[in-house]
CSV table of C-alpha atoms and ligand atoms in Angstrom, one decimal:
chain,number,residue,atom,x,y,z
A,1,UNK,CA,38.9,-2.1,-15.9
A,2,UNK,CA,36.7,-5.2,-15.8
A,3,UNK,CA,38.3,-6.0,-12.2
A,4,UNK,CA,36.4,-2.2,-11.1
A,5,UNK,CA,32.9,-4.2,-10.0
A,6,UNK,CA,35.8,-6.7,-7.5
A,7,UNK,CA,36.6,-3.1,-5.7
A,8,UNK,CA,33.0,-1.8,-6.2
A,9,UNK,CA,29.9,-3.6,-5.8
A,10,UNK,CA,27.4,-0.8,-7.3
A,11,UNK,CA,28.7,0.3,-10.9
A,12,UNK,CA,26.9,1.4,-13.8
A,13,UNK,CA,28.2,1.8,-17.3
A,14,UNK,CA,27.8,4.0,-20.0
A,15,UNK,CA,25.7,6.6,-18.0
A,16,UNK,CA,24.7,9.7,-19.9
A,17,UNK,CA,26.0,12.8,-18.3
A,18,UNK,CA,23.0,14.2,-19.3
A,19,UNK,CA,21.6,12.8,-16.2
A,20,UNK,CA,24.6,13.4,-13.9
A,21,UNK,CA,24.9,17.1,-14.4
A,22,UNK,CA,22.6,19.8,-14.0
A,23,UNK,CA,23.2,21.7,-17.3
A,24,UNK,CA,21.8,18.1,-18.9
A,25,UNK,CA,25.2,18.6,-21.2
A,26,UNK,CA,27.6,15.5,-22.2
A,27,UNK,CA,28.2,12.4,-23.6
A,28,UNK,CA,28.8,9.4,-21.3
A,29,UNK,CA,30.7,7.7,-18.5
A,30,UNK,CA,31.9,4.3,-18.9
A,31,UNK,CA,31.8,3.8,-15.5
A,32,UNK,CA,29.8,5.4,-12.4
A,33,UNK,CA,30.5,3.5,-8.8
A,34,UNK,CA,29.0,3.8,-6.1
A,35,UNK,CA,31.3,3.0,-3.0
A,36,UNK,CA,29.1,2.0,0.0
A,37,UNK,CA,31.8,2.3,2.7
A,38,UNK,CA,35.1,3.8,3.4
A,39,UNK,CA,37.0,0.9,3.3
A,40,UNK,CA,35.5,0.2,-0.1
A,41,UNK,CA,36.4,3.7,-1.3
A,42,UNK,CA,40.1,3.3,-0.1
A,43,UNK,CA,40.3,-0.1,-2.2
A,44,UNK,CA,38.1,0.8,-5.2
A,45,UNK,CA,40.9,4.2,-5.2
A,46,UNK,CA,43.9,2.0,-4.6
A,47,UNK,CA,43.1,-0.3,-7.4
A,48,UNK,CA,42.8,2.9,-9.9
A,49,UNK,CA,45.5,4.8,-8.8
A,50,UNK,CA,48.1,1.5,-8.9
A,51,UNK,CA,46.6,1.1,-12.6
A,52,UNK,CA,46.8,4.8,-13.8
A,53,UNK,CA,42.7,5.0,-14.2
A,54,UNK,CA,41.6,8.6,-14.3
A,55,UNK,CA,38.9,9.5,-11.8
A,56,UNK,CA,36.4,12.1,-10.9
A,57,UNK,CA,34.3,12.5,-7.9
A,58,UNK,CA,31.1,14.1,-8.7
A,59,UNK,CA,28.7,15.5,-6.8
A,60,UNK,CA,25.5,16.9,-7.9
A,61,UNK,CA,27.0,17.8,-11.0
A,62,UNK,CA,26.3,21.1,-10.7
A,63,UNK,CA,29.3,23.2,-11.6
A,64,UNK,CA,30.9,20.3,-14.2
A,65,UNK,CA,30.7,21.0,-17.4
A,66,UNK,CA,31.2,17.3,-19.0
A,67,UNK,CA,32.7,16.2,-22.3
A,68,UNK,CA,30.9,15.3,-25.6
A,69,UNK,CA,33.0,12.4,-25.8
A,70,UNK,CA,32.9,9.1,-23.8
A,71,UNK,CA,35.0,9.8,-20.5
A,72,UNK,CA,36.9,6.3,-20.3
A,73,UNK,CA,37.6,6.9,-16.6
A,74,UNK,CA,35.4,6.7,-13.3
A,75,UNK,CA,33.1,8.7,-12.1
A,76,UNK,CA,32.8,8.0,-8.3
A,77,UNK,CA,29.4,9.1,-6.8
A,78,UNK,CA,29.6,9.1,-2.9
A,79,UNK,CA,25.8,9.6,-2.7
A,80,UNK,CA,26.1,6.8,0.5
A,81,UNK,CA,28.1,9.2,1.9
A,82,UNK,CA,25.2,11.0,3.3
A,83,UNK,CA,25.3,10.7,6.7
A,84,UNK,CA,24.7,13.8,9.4
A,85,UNK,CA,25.4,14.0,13.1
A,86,UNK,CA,24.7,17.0,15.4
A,87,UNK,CA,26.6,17.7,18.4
A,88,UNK,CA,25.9,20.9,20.5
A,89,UNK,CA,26.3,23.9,18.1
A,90,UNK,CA,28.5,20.9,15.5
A,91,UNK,CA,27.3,19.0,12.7
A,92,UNK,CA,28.8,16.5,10.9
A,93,UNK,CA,28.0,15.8,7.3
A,94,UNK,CA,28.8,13.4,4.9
A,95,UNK,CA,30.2,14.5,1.9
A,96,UNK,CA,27.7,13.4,-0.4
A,97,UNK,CA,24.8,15.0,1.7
A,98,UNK,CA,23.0,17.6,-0.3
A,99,UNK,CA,23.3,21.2,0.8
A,100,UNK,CA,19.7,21.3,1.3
A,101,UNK,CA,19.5,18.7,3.5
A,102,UNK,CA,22.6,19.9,5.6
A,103,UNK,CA,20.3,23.2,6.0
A,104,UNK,CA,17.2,21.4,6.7
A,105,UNK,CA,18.7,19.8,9.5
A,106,UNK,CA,21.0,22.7,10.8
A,107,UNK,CA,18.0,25.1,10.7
A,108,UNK,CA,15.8,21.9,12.1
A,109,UNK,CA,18.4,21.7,15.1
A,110,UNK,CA,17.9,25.6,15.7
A,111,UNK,CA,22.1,26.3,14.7
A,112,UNK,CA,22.7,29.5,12.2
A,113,UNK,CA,25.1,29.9,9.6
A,114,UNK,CA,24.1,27.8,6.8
A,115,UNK,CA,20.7,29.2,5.8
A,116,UNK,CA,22.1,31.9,3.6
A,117,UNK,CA,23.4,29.0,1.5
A,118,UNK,CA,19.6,27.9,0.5
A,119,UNK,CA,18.9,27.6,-2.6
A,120,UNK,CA,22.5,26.3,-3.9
A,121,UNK,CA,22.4,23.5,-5.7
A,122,UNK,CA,25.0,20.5,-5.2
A,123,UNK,CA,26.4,18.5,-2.3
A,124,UNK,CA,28.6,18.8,0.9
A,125,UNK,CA,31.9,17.8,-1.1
A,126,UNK,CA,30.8,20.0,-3.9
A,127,UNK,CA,29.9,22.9,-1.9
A,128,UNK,CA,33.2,22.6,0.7
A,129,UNK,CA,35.9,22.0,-2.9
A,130,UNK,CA,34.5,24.9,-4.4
A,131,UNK,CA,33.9,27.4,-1.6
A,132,UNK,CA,30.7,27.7,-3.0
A,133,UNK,CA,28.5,30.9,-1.6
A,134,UNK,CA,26.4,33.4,-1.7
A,135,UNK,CA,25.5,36.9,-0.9
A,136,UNK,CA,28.3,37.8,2.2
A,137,UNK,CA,28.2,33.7,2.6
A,138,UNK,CA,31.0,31.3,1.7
A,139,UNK,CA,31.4,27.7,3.1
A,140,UNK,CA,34.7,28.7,4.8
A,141,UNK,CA,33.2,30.6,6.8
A,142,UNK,CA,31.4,27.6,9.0
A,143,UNK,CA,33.8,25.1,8.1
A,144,UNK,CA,35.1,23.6,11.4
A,145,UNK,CA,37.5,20.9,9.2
A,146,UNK,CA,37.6,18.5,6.5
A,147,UNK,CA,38.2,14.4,6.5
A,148,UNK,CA,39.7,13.9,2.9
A,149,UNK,CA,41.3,10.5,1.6
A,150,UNK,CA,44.3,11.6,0.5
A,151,UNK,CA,46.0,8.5,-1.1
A,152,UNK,CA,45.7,6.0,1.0
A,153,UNK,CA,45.3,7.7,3.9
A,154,UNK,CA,42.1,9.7,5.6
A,155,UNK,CA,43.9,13.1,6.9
A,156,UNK,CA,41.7,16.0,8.7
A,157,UNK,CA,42.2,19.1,7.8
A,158,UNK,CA,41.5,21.7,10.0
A,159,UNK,CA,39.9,24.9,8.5
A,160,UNK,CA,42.9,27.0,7.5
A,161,UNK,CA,44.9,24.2,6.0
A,162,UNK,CA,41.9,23.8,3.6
A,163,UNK,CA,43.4,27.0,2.3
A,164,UNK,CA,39.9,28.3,0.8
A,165,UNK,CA,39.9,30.9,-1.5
A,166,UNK,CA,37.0,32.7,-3.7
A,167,UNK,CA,35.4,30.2,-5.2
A,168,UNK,CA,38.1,28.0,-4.7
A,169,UNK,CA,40.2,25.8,-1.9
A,170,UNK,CA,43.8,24.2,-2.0
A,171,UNK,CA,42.6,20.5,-1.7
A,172,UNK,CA,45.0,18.3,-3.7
A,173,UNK,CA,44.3,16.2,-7.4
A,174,UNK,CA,42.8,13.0,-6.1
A,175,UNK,CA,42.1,14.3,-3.3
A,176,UNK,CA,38.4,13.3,-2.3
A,177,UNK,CA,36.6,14.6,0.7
A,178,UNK,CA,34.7,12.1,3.1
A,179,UNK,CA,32.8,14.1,5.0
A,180,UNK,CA,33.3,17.6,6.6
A,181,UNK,CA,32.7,19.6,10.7
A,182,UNK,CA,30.5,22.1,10.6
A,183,UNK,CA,30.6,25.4,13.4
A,184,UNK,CA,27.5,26.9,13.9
A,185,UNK,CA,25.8,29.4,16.3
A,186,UNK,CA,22.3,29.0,18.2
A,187,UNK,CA,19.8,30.6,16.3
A,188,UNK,CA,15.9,30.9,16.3
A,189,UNK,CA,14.2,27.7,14.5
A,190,UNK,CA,11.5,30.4,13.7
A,191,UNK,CA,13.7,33.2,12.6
A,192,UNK,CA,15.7,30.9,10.0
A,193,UNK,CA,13.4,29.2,8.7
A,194,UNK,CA,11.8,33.2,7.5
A,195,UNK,CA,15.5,34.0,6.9
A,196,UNK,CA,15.9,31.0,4.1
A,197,UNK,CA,12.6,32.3,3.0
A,198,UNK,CA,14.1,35.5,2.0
A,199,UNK,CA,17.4,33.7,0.5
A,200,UNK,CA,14.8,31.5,-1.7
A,201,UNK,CA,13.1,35.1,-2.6
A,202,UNK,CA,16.4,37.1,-3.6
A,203,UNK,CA,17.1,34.1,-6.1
A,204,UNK,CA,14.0,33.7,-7.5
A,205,UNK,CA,15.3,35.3,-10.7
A,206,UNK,CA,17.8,32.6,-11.4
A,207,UNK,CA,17.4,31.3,-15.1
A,208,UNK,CA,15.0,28.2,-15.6
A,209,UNK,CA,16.8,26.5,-17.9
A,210,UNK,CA,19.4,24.4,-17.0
A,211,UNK,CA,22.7,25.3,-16.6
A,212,UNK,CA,25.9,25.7,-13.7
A,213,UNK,CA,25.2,28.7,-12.2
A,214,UNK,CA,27.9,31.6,-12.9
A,215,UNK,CA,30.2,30.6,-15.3
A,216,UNK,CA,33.1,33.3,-14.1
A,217,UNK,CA,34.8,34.2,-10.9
A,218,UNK,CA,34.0,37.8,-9.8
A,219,UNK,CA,37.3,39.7,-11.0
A,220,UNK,CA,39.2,42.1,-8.2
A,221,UNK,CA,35.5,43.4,-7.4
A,222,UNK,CA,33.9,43.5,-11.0
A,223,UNK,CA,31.1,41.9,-10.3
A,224,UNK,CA,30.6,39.6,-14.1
A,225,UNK,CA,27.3,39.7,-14.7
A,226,UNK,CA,26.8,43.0,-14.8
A,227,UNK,CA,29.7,43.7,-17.2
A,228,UNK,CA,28.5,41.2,-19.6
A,229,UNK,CA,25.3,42.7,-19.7
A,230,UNK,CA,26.9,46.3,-20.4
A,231,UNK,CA,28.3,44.2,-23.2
A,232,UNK,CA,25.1,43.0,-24.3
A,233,UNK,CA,25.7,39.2,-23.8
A,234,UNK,CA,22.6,38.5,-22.8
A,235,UNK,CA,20.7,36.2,-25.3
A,236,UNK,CA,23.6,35.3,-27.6
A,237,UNK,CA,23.8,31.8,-28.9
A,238,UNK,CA,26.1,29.7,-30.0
A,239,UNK,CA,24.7,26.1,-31.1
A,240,UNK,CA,22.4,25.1,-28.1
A,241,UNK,CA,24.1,27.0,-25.7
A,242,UNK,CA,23.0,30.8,-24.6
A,243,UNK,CA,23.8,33.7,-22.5
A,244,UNK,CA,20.6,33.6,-20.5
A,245,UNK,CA,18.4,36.5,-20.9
A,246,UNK,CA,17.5,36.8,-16.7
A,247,UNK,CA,21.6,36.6,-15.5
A,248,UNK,CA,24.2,37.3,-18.4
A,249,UNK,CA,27.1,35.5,-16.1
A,250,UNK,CA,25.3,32.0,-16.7
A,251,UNK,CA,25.1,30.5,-19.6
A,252,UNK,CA,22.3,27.8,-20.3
A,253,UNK,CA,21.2,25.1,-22.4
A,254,UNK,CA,18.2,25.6,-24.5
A,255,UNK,CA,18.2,22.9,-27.1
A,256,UNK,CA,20.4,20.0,-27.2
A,257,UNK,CA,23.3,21.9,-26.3
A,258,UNK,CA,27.2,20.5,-26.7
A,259,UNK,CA,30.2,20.9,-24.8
A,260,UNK,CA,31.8,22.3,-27.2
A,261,UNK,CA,29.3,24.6,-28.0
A,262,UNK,CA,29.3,26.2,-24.0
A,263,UNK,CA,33.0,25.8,-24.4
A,264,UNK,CA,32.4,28.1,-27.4
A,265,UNK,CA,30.6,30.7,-25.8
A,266,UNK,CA,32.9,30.8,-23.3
A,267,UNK,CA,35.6,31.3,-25.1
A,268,UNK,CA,33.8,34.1,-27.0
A,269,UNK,CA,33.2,35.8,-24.1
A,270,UNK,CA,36.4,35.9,-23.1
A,271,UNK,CA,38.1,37.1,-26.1
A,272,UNK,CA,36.0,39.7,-26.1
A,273,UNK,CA,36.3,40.9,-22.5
A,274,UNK,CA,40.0,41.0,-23.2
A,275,UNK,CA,40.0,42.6,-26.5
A,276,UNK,CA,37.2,45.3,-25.6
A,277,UNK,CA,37.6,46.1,-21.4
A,278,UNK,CA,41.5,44.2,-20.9
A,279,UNK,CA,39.8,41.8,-18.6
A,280,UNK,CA,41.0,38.1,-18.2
A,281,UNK,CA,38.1,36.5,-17.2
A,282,UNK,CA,38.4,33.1,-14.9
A,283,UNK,CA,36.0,30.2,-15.6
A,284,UNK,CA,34.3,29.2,-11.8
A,285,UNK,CA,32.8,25.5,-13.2
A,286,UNK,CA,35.1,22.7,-14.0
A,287,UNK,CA,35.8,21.2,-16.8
A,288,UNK,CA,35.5,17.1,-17.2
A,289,UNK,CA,37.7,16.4,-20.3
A,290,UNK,CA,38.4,12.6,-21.7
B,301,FAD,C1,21.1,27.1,-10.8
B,301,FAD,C2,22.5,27.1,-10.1
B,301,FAD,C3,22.7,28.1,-9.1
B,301,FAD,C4,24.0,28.1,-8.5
B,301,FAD,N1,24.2,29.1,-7.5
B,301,FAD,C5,25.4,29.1,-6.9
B,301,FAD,C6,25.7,30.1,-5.9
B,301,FAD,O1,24.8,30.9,-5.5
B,301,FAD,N2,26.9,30.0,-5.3
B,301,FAD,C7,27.8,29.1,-5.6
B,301,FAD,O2,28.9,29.1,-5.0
B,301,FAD,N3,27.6,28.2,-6.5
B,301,FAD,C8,26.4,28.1,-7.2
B,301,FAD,N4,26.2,27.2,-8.2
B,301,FAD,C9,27.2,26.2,-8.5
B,301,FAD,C10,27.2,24.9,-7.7
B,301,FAD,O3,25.9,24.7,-7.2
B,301,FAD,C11,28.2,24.9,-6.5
B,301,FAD,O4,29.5,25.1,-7.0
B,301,FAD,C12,28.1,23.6,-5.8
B,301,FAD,O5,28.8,23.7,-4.6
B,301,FAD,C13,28.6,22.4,-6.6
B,301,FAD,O6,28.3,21.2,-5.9
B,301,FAD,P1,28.2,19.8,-6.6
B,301,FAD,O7,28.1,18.8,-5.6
B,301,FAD,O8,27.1,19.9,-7.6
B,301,FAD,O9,29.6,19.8,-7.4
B,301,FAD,P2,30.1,19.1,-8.7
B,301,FAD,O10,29.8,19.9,-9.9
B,301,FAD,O11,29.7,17.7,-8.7
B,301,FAD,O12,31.7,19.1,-8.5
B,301,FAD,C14,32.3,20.4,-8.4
B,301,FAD,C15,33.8,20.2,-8.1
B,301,FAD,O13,33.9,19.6,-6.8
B,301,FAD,C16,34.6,18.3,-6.9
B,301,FAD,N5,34.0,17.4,-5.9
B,301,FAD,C17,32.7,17.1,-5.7
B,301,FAD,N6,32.5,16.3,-4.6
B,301,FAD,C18,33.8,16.1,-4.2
B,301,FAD,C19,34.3,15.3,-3.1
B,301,FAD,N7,33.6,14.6,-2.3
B,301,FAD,N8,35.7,15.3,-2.9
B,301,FAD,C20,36.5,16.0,-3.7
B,301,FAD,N9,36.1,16.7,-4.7
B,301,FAD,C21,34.7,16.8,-5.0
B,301,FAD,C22,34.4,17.8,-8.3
B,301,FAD,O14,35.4,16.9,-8.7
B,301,FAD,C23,34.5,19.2,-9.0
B,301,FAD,O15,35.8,19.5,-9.2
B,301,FAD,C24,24.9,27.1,-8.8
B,301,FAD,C25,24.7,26.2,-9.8
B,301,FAD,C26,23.4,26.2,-10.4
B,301,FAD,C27,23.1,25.1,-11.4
């Protein structure tokens, strides 16, 4: 492990997740890197692969729900990876570009499509691996293709061979995405820019504590939040962690909440949707286990 700064010139140990996720939930990384180029991701990947390290890319760290623990394997941030490039009605955006700068500059380049994404927290790799979206918007839907480093090679994969799903996509384990094509239309710089107003509006009543967004898929058209507030969710605790009062499909952190205690709730929740309504219920955020 020692031989990790050799492949990686910008490492950091023993970072608190706390300060890597949004929920502010976790105990800590041994090691966070930093790869400044591709050719120093490809080695830095090489070197962990050939000696069976675990590793996890991480965005903003805003759908990863991390262990209490210490994770003994590396967290690889590709924050450098932020690069963007328009071309005609294309962009270009490196995978560790946030989503709201990818909008900022679509919407600053007059090209529609992304603005009904405002207000999403997390990065281009985030966003694209999860299929993240909102309201009749999903990443897939402006996804040209992706550049992933897929062992030790960097593949494209065009649109439909990203095989995107609700919430979801079929990139491989170990897979990490680079950077990714957007396809956008011509739009009104004007007309967006009141358009992401809106979007910003319709979220406003998102919870204010931290947390990672909705914790469930939506089931075959049961839309979660509202059954578990039929259920009367909202507002139950378990340690630190509670079923906010404002949106009963997130939970947040109030206190110094655990892992184990989200973990907890989850798990509560679930039980109960199966036992009362036969509903399996599908967590949406990842889980970062040591
Ligand atoms: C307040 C709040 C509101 C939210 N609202 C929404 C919403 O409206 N719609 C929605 O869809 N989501 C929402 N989310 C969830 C979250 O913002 C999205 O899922 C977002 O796309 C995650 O991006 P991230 O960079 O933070 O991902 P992370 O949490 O860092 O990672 C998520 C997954 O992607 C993987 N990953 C990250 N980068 C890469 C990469 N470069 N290569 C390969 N894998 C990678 C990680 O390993 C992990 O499996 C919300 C979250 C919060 C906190």
């Amino acid at each position: 492990m020692n031989r990790i700064r050799y492949y990686c010139k910008n490492v950091q140990k023993n970072v608190s997740f706390k300060n890597l996720t949004s929920i502010k939930i976790g105990g800590k990384a041994k090691y966070v890197t930093f790869p400044n180029s591709e050719s120093e991701l490809k080695n830095l990947i090489a070197y962990l692969n050939k000696r069976k390290i675990k590793y996890y890319v991480l965005g903003n760290g805003s759908n990863t729900l991390a262990c209490d623990g210490k994770y003994k394997g590396v967290i690889i941030k590709l924050s450098s990876f932020n690069s963007l490039y328009c071309h005609k009605n294309f962009i270009h955006a490196g995978a560790g570009c946030t989503l709201a700068n990818l909008i900022k500059f679509a919407i600053t380049n007059s090209l529609a499509g992304l603005e009904e994404a405002s207000g999403i927290p997390g990065t281009v790799g985030g966003a694209v691996k999860m299929n993240a979206g909102a309201f009749n918007f999903e990443m897939a839907k402006v996804v040209r293709g992706v550049y992933v480093l897929r062992e030790d090679n960097i593949v494209y994969l065009k649109n439909k061979e990203c095989k995107f799903g609700y919430r979801s996509s079929g990139f491989l384990d170990g897979d990490i995405i680079i950077s990714a094509d957007f396809k956008l239309s011509g739009g009104d710089q004007k007309e967006l820019l009141k358009r992401q107003q809106e979007v910003f509006g319709l979220r406003k009543s998102l919870p204010k504590y931290p947390s990672l967004g909705s914790v469930f898929k939506r089931q075959n058209g049961i839309i979660v939040s509202k059954l578990l507030d039929e259920m009367k969710f909202k507002g139950v605790t378990f340690g630190g962690a509670m079923v906010s009062k404002e949106h009963a499909g997130i939970i947040v952190n109030v206190g110094d909440a655990t892992s184990e205690d989200v973990k907890d709730l989850i798990n509560y929740i679930k039980k109960r949707c199966f036992l009362e309504k036969n509903i399996i219920l599908e967590e949406e955020i990842k889980f970062l286990d040591n």
